Amino acid sequence: MTDLAERRKRAINLSLNEALVEQARRYSATLSATVESLLVESVQREREAHAERRQRADACAAGWNEMHARIGSFADEHTTL
């Protein structure tokens, strides 16, 4: 995956707590770089969490499909067809 922080940049508008921005400027030489770095981390965490949830859902579906293949469906005993 291409590093998100190295892609083309453009100016955007953000609404941020003014007092928080003033405090952050004391600790960061470039607020834009700090926010971008934190945003990259957040996006990566969300992608990983989504992939993990997808893997768990796929494993669950595979388990149910395996059980259905072995023992059939509960509804099979009660069908009127």
mmCIF file with all atom_site columns, C-alpha atoms in Angstrom:
data_model
loop_
_atom_site.group_PDB
_atom_site.id
_atom_site.type_symbol
_atom_site.label_atom_id
_atom_site.label_alt_id
_atom_site.label_comp_id
_atom_site.label_asym_id
_atom_site.label_entity_id
_atom_site.label_seq_id
_atom_site.pdbx_PDB_ins_code
_atom_site.Cartn_x
_atom_site.Cartn_y
_atom_site.Cartn_z
_atom_site.occupancy
_atom_site.B_iso_or_equiv
_atom_site.pdbx_formal_charge
_atom_site.auth_seq_id
_atom_site.auth_comp_id
_atom_site.auth_asym_id
_atom_site.auth_atom_id
_atom_site.pdbx_PDB_model_num
ATOM 1  C CA . MET A 1 1  ? 0.000   0.000   0.000  1.00 0.00 ? 1  MET A CA 1
ATOM 2  C CA . THR A 1 2  ? 1.266   3.466   -0.881 1.00 0.00 ? 2  THR A CA 1
ATOM 3  C CA . ASP A 1 3  ? 2.085   5.531   2.178  1.00 0.00 ? 3  ASP A CA 1
ATOM 4  C CA . LEU A 1 4  ? -0.910  7.824   2.684  1.00 0.00 ? 4  LEU A CA 1
ATOM 5  C CA . ALA A 1 5  ? 1.248   10.608  4.115  1.00 0.00 ? 5  ALA A CA 1
ATOM 6  C CA . GLU A 1 6  ? 3.285   10.857  0.901  1.00 0.00 ? 6  GLU A CA 1
ATOM 7  C CA . ARG A 1 7  ? 0.380   11.379  -1.486 1.00 0.00 ? 7  ARG A CA 1
ATOM 8  C CA . ARG A 1 8  ? -0.594  14.672  -3.101 1.00 0.00 ? 8  ARG A CA 1
ATOM 9  C CA . LYS A 1 9  ? -1.832  17.233  -0.602 1.00 0.00 ? 9  LYS A CA 1
ATOM 10 C CA . ARG A 1 10 ? -4.444  19.957  -0.795 1.00 0.00 ? 10 ARG A CA 1
ATOM 11 C CA . ALA A 1 11 ? -5.866  22.488  1.616  1.00 0.00 ? 11 ALA A CA 1
ATOM 12 C CA . ILE A 1 12 ? -9.096  21.585  3.421  1.00 0.00 ? 12 ILE A CA 1
ATOM 13 C CA . ASN A 1 13 ? -11.156 23.232  6.124  1.00 0.00 ? 13 ASN A CA 1
ATOM 14 C CA . LEU A 1 14 ? -11.494 21.678  9.563  1.00 0.00 ? 14 LEU A CA 1
ATOM 15 C CA . SER A 1 15 ? -13.472 22.883  12.538 1.00 0.00 ? 15 SER A CA 1
ATOM 16 C CA . LEU A 1 16 ? -11.403 22.280  15.659 1.00 0.00 ? 16 LEU A CA 1
ATOM 17 C CA . ASN A 1 17 ? -11.605 23.386  19.260 1.00 0.00 ? 17 ASN A CA 1
ATOM 18 C CA . GLU A 1 18 ? -9.661  26.653  19.344 1.00 0.00 ? 18 GLU A CA 1
ATOM 19 C CA . ALA A 1 19 ? -8.186  26.116  22.820 1.00 0.00 ? 19 ALA A CA 1
ATOM 20 C CA . LEU A 1 20 ? -7.059  22.615  21.861 1.00 0.00 ? 20 LEU A CA 1
ATOM 21 C CA . VAL A 1 21 ? -5.366  23.920  18.716 1.00 0.00 ? 21 VAL A CA 1
ATOM 22 C CA . GLU A 1 22 ? -3.470  26.516  20.752 1.00 0.00 ? 22 GLU A CA 1
ATOM 23 C CA . GLN A 1 23 ? -2.273  23.834  23.163 1.00 0.00 ? 23 GLN A CA 1
ATOM 24 C CA . ALA A 1 24 ? -1.273  21.530  20.301 1.00 0.00 ? 24 ALA A CA 1
ATOM 25 C CA . ARG A 1 25 ? 0.794   24.281  18.675 1.00 0.00 ? 25 ARG A CA 1
ATOM 26 C CA . ARG A 1 26 ? 3.001   24.345  21.782 1.00 0.00 ? 26 ARG A CA 1
ATOM 27 C CA . TYR A 1 27 ? 3.985   20.726  21.122 1.00 0.00 ? 27 TYR A CA 1
ATOM 28 C CA . SER A 1 28 ? 4.015   20.607  17.332 1.00 0.00 ? 28 SER A CA 1
ATOM 29 C CA . ALA A 1 29 ? 6.058   22.628  14.877 1.00 0.00 ? 29 ALA A CA 1
ATOM 30 C CA . THR A 1 30 ? 3.595   21.838  12.096 1.00 0.00 ? 30 THR A CA 1
ATOM 31 C CA . LEU A 1 31 ? 0.037   21.212  13.151 1.00 0.00 ? 31 LEU A CA 1
ATOM 32 C CA . SER A 1 32 ? -0.935  19.970  9.691  1.00 0.00 ? 32 SER A CA 1
ATOM 33 C CA . ALA A 1 33 ? 1.725   17.251  9.792  1.00 0.00 ? 33 ALA A CA 1
ATOM 34 C CA . THR A 1 34 ? 0.653   16.214  13.290 1.00 0.00 ? 34 THR A CA 1
ATOM 35 C CA . VAL A 1 35 ? -3.027  15.994  12.348 1.00 0.00 ? 35 VAL A CA 1
ATOM 36 C CA . GLU A 1 36 ? -2.181  14.131  9.139  1.00 0.00 ? 36 GLU A CA 1
ATOM 37 C CA . SER A 1 37 ? -0.029  11.632  11.042 1.00 0.00 ? 37 SER A CA 1
ATOM 38 C CA . LEU A 1 38 ? -2.798  10.985  13.560 1.00 0.00 ? 38 LEU A CA 1
ATOM 39 C CA . LEU A 1 39 ? -5.351  10.648  10.764 1.00 0.00 ? 39 LEU A CA 1
ATOM 40 C CA . VAL A 1 40 ? -3.161  8.097   8.947  1.00 0.00 ? 40 VAL A CA 1
ATOM 41 C CA . GLU A 1 41 ? -2.914  6.060   12.166 1.00 0.00 ? 41 GLU A CA 1
ATOM 42 C CA . SER A 1 42 ? -6.665  6.247   12.673 1.00 0.00 ? 42 SER A CA 1
ATOM 43 C CA . VAL A 1 43 ? -7.426  5.113   9.114  1.00 0.00 ? 43 VAL A CA 1
ATOM 44 C CA . GLN A 1 44 ? -4.992  2.204   9.430  1.00 0.00 ? 44 GLN A CA 1
ATOM 45 C CA . ARG A 1 45 ? -6.541  1.109   12.747 1.00 0.00 ? 45 ARG A CA 1
ATOM 46 C CA . GLU A 1 46 ? -10.025 1.238   11.230 1.00 0.00 ? 46 GLU A CA 1
ATOM 47 C CA . ARG A 1 47 ? -8.914  -0.796  8.199  1.00 0.00 ? 47 ARG A CA 1
ATOM 48 C CA . GLU A 1 48 ? -7.349  -3.421  10.445 1.00 0.00 ? 48 GLU A CA 1
ATOM 49 C CA . ALA A 1 49 ? -10.448 -3.563  12.659 1.00 0.00 ? 49 ALA A CA 1
ATOM 50 C CA . HIS A 1 50 ? -12.680 -3.910  9.599  1.00 0.00 ? 50 HIS A CA 1
ATOM 51 C CA . ALA A 1 51 ? -10.507 -6.716  8.210  1.00 0.00 ? 51 ALA A CA 1
ATOM 52 C CA . GLU A 1 52 ? -10.593 -8.505  11.576 1.00 0.00 ? 52 GLU A CA 1
ATOM 53 C CA . ARG A 1 53 ? -14.397 -8.225  11.794 1.00 0.00 ? 53 ARG A CA 1
ATOM 54 C CA . ARG A 1 54 ? -14.654 -9.543  8.230  1.00 0.00 ? 54 ARG A CA 1
ATOM 55 C CA . GLN A 1 55 ? -12.419 -12.520 9.063  1.00 0.00 ? 55 GLN A CA 1
ATOM 56 C CA . ARG A 1 56 ? -14.510 -13.346 12.136 1.00 0.00 ? 56 ARG A CA 1
ATOM 57 C CA . ALA A 1 57 ? -17.736 -13.098 10.134 1.00 0.00 ? 57 ALA A CA 1
ATOM 58 C CA . ASP A 1 58 ? -16.307 -15.321 7.388  1.00 0.00 ? 58 ASP A CA 1
ATOM 59 C CA . ALA A 1 59 ? -15.164 -17.896 9.967  1.00 0.00 ? 59 ALA A CA 1
ATOM 60 C CA . CYS A 1 60 ? -18.601 -17.857 11.594 1.00 0.00 ? 60 CYS A CA 1
ATOM 61 C CA . ALA A 1 61 ? -20.349 -18.348 8.240  1.00 0.00 ? 61 ALA A CA 1
ATOM 62 C CA . ALA A 1 62 ? -17.965 -21.181 7.359  1.00 0.00 ? 62 ALA A CA 1
ATOM 63 C CA . GLY A 1 63 ? -18.715 -22.836 10.696 1.00 0.00 ? 63 GLY A CA 1
ATOM 64 C CA . TRP A 1 64 ? -22.468 -22.599 10.172 1.00 0.00 ? 64 TRP A CA 1
ATOM 65 C CA . ASN A 1 65 ? -22.131 -23.891 6.607  1.00 0.00 ? 65 ASN A CA 1
ATOM 66 C CA . GLU A 1 66 ? -20.050 -26.838 7.840  1.00 0.00 ? 66 GLU A CA 1
ATOM 67 C CA . MET A 1 67 ? -22.607 -27.662 10.525 1.00 0.00 ? 67 MET A CA 1
ATOM 68 C CA . HIS A 1 68 ? -25.451 -27.408 8.019  1.00 0.00 ? 68 HIS A CA 1
ATOM 69 C CA . ALA A 1 69 ? -23.606 -29.732 5.628  1.00 0.00 ? 69 ALA A CA 1
ATOM 70 C CA . ARG A 1 70 ? -23.124 -32.303 8.424  1.00 0.00 ? 70 ARG A CA 1
ATOM 71 C CA . ILE A 1 71 ? -26.508 -32.283 10.138 1.00 0.00 ? 71 ILE A CA 1
ATOM 72 C CA . GLY A 1 72 ? -28.819 -30.358 7.852  1.00 0.00 ? 72 GLY A CA 1
ATOM 73 C CA . SER A 1 73 ? -31.300 -27.720 8.877  1.00 0.00 ? 73 SER A CA 1
ATOM 74 C CA . PHE A 1 74 ? -33.688 -27.827 11.819 1.00 0.00 ? 74 PHE A CA 1
ATOM 75 C CA . ALA A 1 75 ? -36.427 -26.690 9.447  1.00 0.00 ? 75 ALA A CA 1
ATOM 76 C CA . ASP A 1 76 ? -35.915 -29.757 7.234  1.00 0.00 ? 76 ASP A CA 1
ATOM 77 C CA . GLU A 1 77 ? -37.879 -31.871 9.746  1.00 0.00 ? 77 GLU A CA 1
ATOM 78 C CA . HIS A 1 78 ? -40.841 -29.517 9.639  1.00 0.00 ? 78 HIS A CA 1
ATOM 79 C CA . THR A 1 79 ? -41.212 -28.712 5.966  1.00 0.00 ? 79 THR A CA 1
ATOM 80 C CA . THR A 1 80 ? -44.598 -29.271 4.342  1.00 0.00 ? 80 THR A CA 1
ATOM 81 C CA . LEU A 1 81 ? -43.211 -29.425 0.830  1.00 0.00 ? 81 LEU A CA 1
#
